[in-house]
Coordinates of C-alpha atoms and ligand atoms in Angstrom, one line a residue:
M1 CA 62.1 97.8 108.7
V2 CA 65.3 99.3 107.4
L3 CA 63.5 100.4 104.2
L4 CA 60.7 102.1 106.2
Q5 CA 63.2 104.3 108.0
S6 CA 64.4 106.1 104.9
T7 CA 60.9 106.6 103.5
A8 CA 58.8 107.3 106.6
A9 CA 59.5 111.1 106.5
A10 CA 56.9 113.3 104.7
P11 CA 54.3 111.9 102.4
R12 CA 54.8 112.3 98.6
F13 CA 52.7 114.5 96.5
D14 CA 50.0 112.1 95.3
S15 CA 48.7 113.2 91.8
G16 CA 45.9 110.7 92.1
R17 CA 44.4 112.8 95.0
A18 CA 45.1 116.0 93.1
W19 CA 43.3 114.5 90.1
E20 CA 40.2 113.7 92.1
H21 CA 40.0 117.4 93.3
L22 CA 40.5 118.6 89.7
R23 CA 37.7 116.2 88.4
Q24 CA 35.4 117.6 91.2
F25 CA 36.1 121.2 90.2
V26 CA 35.3 120.5 86.5
A27 CA 32.1 118.7 87.6
F28 CA 30.9 122.0 89.2
G29 CA 30.9 123.5 85.7
P30 CA 31.9 127.1 84.8
R31 CA 33.1 128.8 88.0
P32 CA 33.4 132.6 87.3
S33 CA 33.7 135.1 90.1
G34 CA 30.3 135.7 91.7
S35 CA 28.6 132.6 90.4
P36 CA 26.9 129.9 92.4
A37 CA 29.4 127.4 91.1
I38 CA 32.3 129.3 92.6
E39 CA 30.6 129.2 95.9
Q40 CA 30.3 125.4 95.6
T41 CA 34.0 125.4 94.7
R42 CA 34.9 127.3 97.8
A43 CA 32.7 125.0 99.9
Y44 CA 34.6 122.0 98.5
I45 CA 38.0 123.6 99.2
K46 CA 37.0 124.5 102.8
S47 CA 35.6 121.0 103.4
Q48 CA 38.8 119.4 102.1
L49 CA 41.0 121.6 104.3
A50 CA 38.8 120.8 107.3
L51 CA 39.5 117.1 106.7
L52 CA 43.2 117.9 106.9
N53 CA 42.7 120.0 110.1
I54 CA 44.1 123.1 108.4
P55 CA 42.4 126.3 109.5
V56 CA 41.1 128.5 106.7
T57 CA 39.9 132.1 106.7
E58 CA 37.8 133.9 104.1
Q59 CA 38.9 137.2 102.7
A60 CA 35.8 138.7 101.2
W61 CA 35.1 142.0 99.4
D62 CA 33.1 143.5 96.6
D63 CA 35.1 144.7 93.6
T64 CA 34.3 146.9 90.7
T65 CA 34.5 145.2 87.3
P66 CA 33.4 145.9 83.7
A67 CA 30.5 143.5 84.5
G68 CA 29.5 145.5 87.6
R69 CA 30.1 145.0 91.3
I70 CA 31.1 141.4 92.0
H71 CA 31.5 139.6 95.4
M72 CA 34.8 137.9 95.6
V73 CA 36.4 135.7 98.3
N74 CA 40.0 134.5 98.7
L75 CA 40.6 131.5 100.9
I76 CA 43.7 131.6 103.2
A77 CA 44.8 128.3 104.7
T78 CA 47.7 128.4 107.2
I79 CA 50.1 125.7 108.3
P80 CA 52.2 127.1 111.2
G81 CA 56.0 126.6 111.0
A82 CA 58.9 127.3 113.5
S83 CA 58.9 130.9 112.3
R84 CA 56.0 133.2 111.8
N85 CA 57.7 134.4 108.6
R86 CA 55.8 132.8 105.8
I87 CA 56.0 131.4 102.3
V88 CA 52.8 131.7 100.3
I89 CA 51.9 129.1 97.8
A90 CA 49.1 130.5 95.6
G91 CA 46.8 129.8 92.7
H92 CA 43.5 130.8 91.4
F93 CA 40.2 128.9 91.4
D94 CA 37.9 131.1 89.4
T95 CA 37.4 130.4 85.7
K96 CA 37.0 133.0 82.9
R97 CA 33.4 133.9 82.2
Y98 CA 32.2 133.1 78.7
R99 CA 28.7 133.5 77.3
E100 CA 29.4 132.0 73.9
F101 CA 30.5 128.6 75.1
R102 CA 30.8 126.4 78.2
F103 CA 34.2 126.9 79.8
V104 CA 35.1 124.6 82.6
G105 CA 38.8 125.5 83.0
A106 CA 40.3 122.1 83.7
S107 CA 43.8 123.5 83.5
D108 CA 43.0 127.2 83.8
G109 CA 41.6 127.5 87.4
G110 CA 41.1 123.7 88.1
S111 CA 44.7 122.5 88.1
S112 CA 46.0 125.3 90.4
A113 CA 43.3 124.8 93.0
A114 CA 43.6 121.0 92.9
F115 CA 47.4 121.3 93.3
L116 CA 47.1 123.5 96.3
L117 CA 44.8 121.1 98.1
E118 CA 47.2 118.2 97.6
I119 CA 50.3 120.1 98.5
A120 CA 48.5 121.3 101.6
R121 CA 48.1 117.6 102.7
V122 CA 51.8 117.0 102.2
L123 CA 53.0 120.1 103.9
K124 CA 50.7 119.6 106.9
A125 CA 52.6 116.4 107.6
R126 CA 56.0 118.1 107.3
K127 CA 58.1 120.0 109.8
N128 CA 58.1 123.5 108.3
P129 CA 60.8 126.0 109.3
L130 CA 58.6 128.8 108.0
T131 CA 54.9 129.1 108.1
I132 CA 53.2 127.9 104.9
E133 CA 50.2 129.7 103.6
L134 CA 48.1 128.2 100.9
L135 CA 46.3 131.1 99.1
F136 CA 43.3 130.2 96.9
L137 CA 42.7 133.3 94.8
D138 CA 39.4 134.5 93.4
G139 CA 39.2 136.9 90.4
E140 CA 42.3 136.2 88.5
E141 CA 40.5 136.3 85.2
A142 CA 39.4 139.5 83.4
L143 CA 35.7 140.1 83.1
G144 CA 36.3 141.8 79.8
E145 CA 39.6 142.1 78.0
W146 CA 42.8 141.5 80.0
K147 CA 43.8 145.1 80.6
Y148 CA 44.7 146.7 84.0
P149 CA 42.8 146.8 86.3
D150 CA 40.5 144.2 84.9
H151 CA 42.4 141.1 86.1
T152 CA 44.2 139.7 89.2
Y153 CA 41.5 141.1 91.6
G154 CA 42.2 138.6 94.3
S155 CA 46.0 139.0 94.4
R156 CA 45.7 142.8 94.3
H157 CA 43.2 142.8 97.1
Y158 CA 45.4 140.4 99.2
V159 CA 48.5 142.5 98.9
Q160 CA 46.6 145.7 99.6
M161 CA 45.2 144.1 102.8
A162 CA 48.6 142.7 103.8
K163 CA 50.1 146.2 103.5
Q164 CA 47.3 147.7 105.6
D165 CA 47.5 145.1 108.4
G166 CA 51.3 144.9 108.4
S167 CA 51.5 141.2 107.5
L168 CA 53.4 142.0 104.3
A169 CA 56.6 142.3 106.4
S170 CA 56.5 138.5 107.3
L171 CA 55.8 137.4 103.7
K172 CA 59.1 136.2 102.5
A173 CA 58.3 134.5 99.1
L174 CA 55.4 133.7 96.8
L175 CA 55.3 130.6 94.7
L176 CA 52.5 130.9 92.2
V177 CA 51.1 128.0 90.2
D178 CA 48.8 128.5 87.2
M179 CA 47.7 126.2 84.3
I180 CA 49.9 123.3 85.3
G181 CA 47.6 120.6 84.1
D182 CA 48.5 120.5 80.4
R183 CA 49.1 116.9 79.2
D184 CA 52.0 118.3 77.1
L185 CA 53.5 120.2 79.9
N186 CA 56.0 122.9 79.0
I187 CA 56.8 125.6 81.5
R188 CA 59.0 128.5 80.5
R189 CA 61.0 130.8 82.7
D190 CA 59.1 134.0 83.3
A191 CA 61.2 137.1 82.9
N192 CA 59.0 139.0 85.4
S193 CA 59.7 136.5 88.2
T194 CA 62.5 136.8 90.8
T195 CA 65.6 135.3 89.3
W196 CA 67.0 133.4 92.4
L197 CA 63.6 131.7 92.9
T198 CA 63.3 130.7 89.2
D199 CA 66.9 129.5 89.3
I200 CA 66.3 127.2 92.3
I201 CA 63.2 125.7 90.7
W202 CA 64.7 125.1 87.3
A203 CA 67.9 123.6 88.8
T204 CA 65.7 121.2 90.8
A205 CA 63.7 120.3 87.7
R206 CA 66.9 119.6 85.8
E207 CA 68.2 117.3 88.6
Q208 CA 65.0 115.4 88.4
K209 CA 65.3 115.1 84.6
F210 CA 62.3 117.2 83.9
T211 CA 63.9 119.3 81.3
A212 CA 61.2 118.5 78.8
Q213 CA 58.6 120.0 81.2
F214 CA 60.7 122.9 82.6
L215 CA 62.3 124.6 79.5
D216 CA 65.2 127.0 79.6
E217 CA 63.4 129.3 77.2
V218 CA 62.2 132.6 78.6
T219 CA 58.8 134.3 78.3
E220 CA 57.1 137.1 80.0
I221 CA 53.9 136.6 82.0
E222 CA 51.4 138.9 83.6
D223 CA 49.7 137.0 86.4
D224 CA 48.8 137.0 90.1
H225 CA 52.5 137.3 91.1
Q226 CA 52.8 140.9 89.9
P227 CA 51.1 142.7 92.8
F228 CA 53.5 140.8 95.1
L229 CA 56.6 141.7 93.0
E230 CA 55.5 145.3 93.0
A231 CA 55.3 145.2 96.8
G232 CA 58.9 143.9 97.0
V233 CA 58.1 140.2 97.7
P234 CA 60.3 137.7 95.8
A235 CA 57.9 135.7 93.6
V236 CA 57.9 133.1 90.9
D237 CA 55.1 132.0 88.5
I238 CA 55.1 128.4 87.4
I239 CA 52.8 128.5 84.4
D240 CA 52.3 126.6 81.1
L241 CA 50.7 129.2 78.8
D242 CA 51.7 127.1 75.8
Y243 CA 48.3 125.4 75.9
P244 CA 46.3 125.1 72.6
Q245 CA 43.1 124.7 74.7
W246 CA 43.7 128.0 76.6
H247 CA 40.4 130.0 76.9
T248 CA 38.5 127.6 74.6
P249 CA 35.7 125.0 75.2
L250 CA 38.4 122.3 75.0
D251 CA 40.1 123.1 78.3
T252 CA 38.5 119.9 79.7
L253 CA 39.7 116.7 81.4
D254 CA 40.9 115.4 78.1
A255 CA 43.5 118.1 77.8
V256 CA 45.1 117.6 81.2
S257 CA 46.9 114.8 83.1
A258 CA 47.6 113.8 86.6
R259 CA 51.2 113.2 85.5
S260 CA 51.7 116.9 84.9
L261 CA 50.5 117.7 88.4
Q262 CA 52.9 115.1 89.7
V263 CA 55.9 116.7 87.9
V264 CA 55.2 120.1 89.4
G265 CA 54.5 118.7 92.8
D266 CA 57.8 116.7 92.8
V267 CA 59.8 119.8 91.7
L268 CA 58.2 122.2 94.1
L269 CA 58.5 120.0 97.1
A270 CA 62.2 119.3 96.3
A271 CA 62.9 123.0 95.7
L272 CA 61.2 124.1 98.9
P273 CA 64.0 123.2 101.4
R274 CA 66.4 125.1 99.1
I275 CA 64.1 128.1 99.1
E276 CA 63.8 127.9 102.9
R277 CA 67.6 127.8 103.3
R278 CA 68.1 130.8 101.1
L279 CA 65.5 132.7 103.1
A280 CA 67.2 131.8 106.3
S281 CA 70.5 133.3 105.1
P282 CA 69.6 136.1 102.7
R283 CA 72.4 137.5 100.6
Ligands
ZN1 ZN1 42.7 132.2 82.1

């Protein structure tokens, strides 16, 4: 009885559940933007959010790419908080298109989407001071070579729409996850990310003794956080690009682990109250 009292609060991040989502995404096969498999992926995400009673809206558009016009759809899931101001937790679910080999993106595209579904379950059961938005992004990958504007289609479209409809003003922070499945997880600080957000997350990881996974080394990452940063939204990218299987046929279940998803889940959930406090009293 006494024990229950201290543990009955919010559920923990369960990497077993996240792993099941990841396994499902990989089973759909290659999931590039505009493919039948990415439609299946979206249907799965929507069905899982429906089970959690979390409303989801589709943000659909056609974008111009080096491979022609492609239909893209972001999914926006909202968990209302005490305030309408919101924190967006985002990741992409598309995989890079390859003709030369079969690319299933277990970490690159699979891990981020799986992570968002599981953290949605945890946050749905929590009392949130700010509204939480889980943003599942389409079109992160380039259709050709990674060169502006052939990448981050989903995040650029989202920010453009948020500017147009005025909802950018209530967007207080973006937490982006990408490629967090690597068995040998090493996430470096991204020089492009907002310093105070990065500091909170790395300090939290250090307290949890995850210094082997969250390294103090600095790198510079171009990713879906950039359109948000350019729009003045504090943003951090949690990404392990130090992944030998990156953009190869070997980015499969063998290269990723549930443990890595657990580490990121534990760190992000412990960092969240600190981020919320900082946003409540901006300096
Ligand atoms: Zn990629």
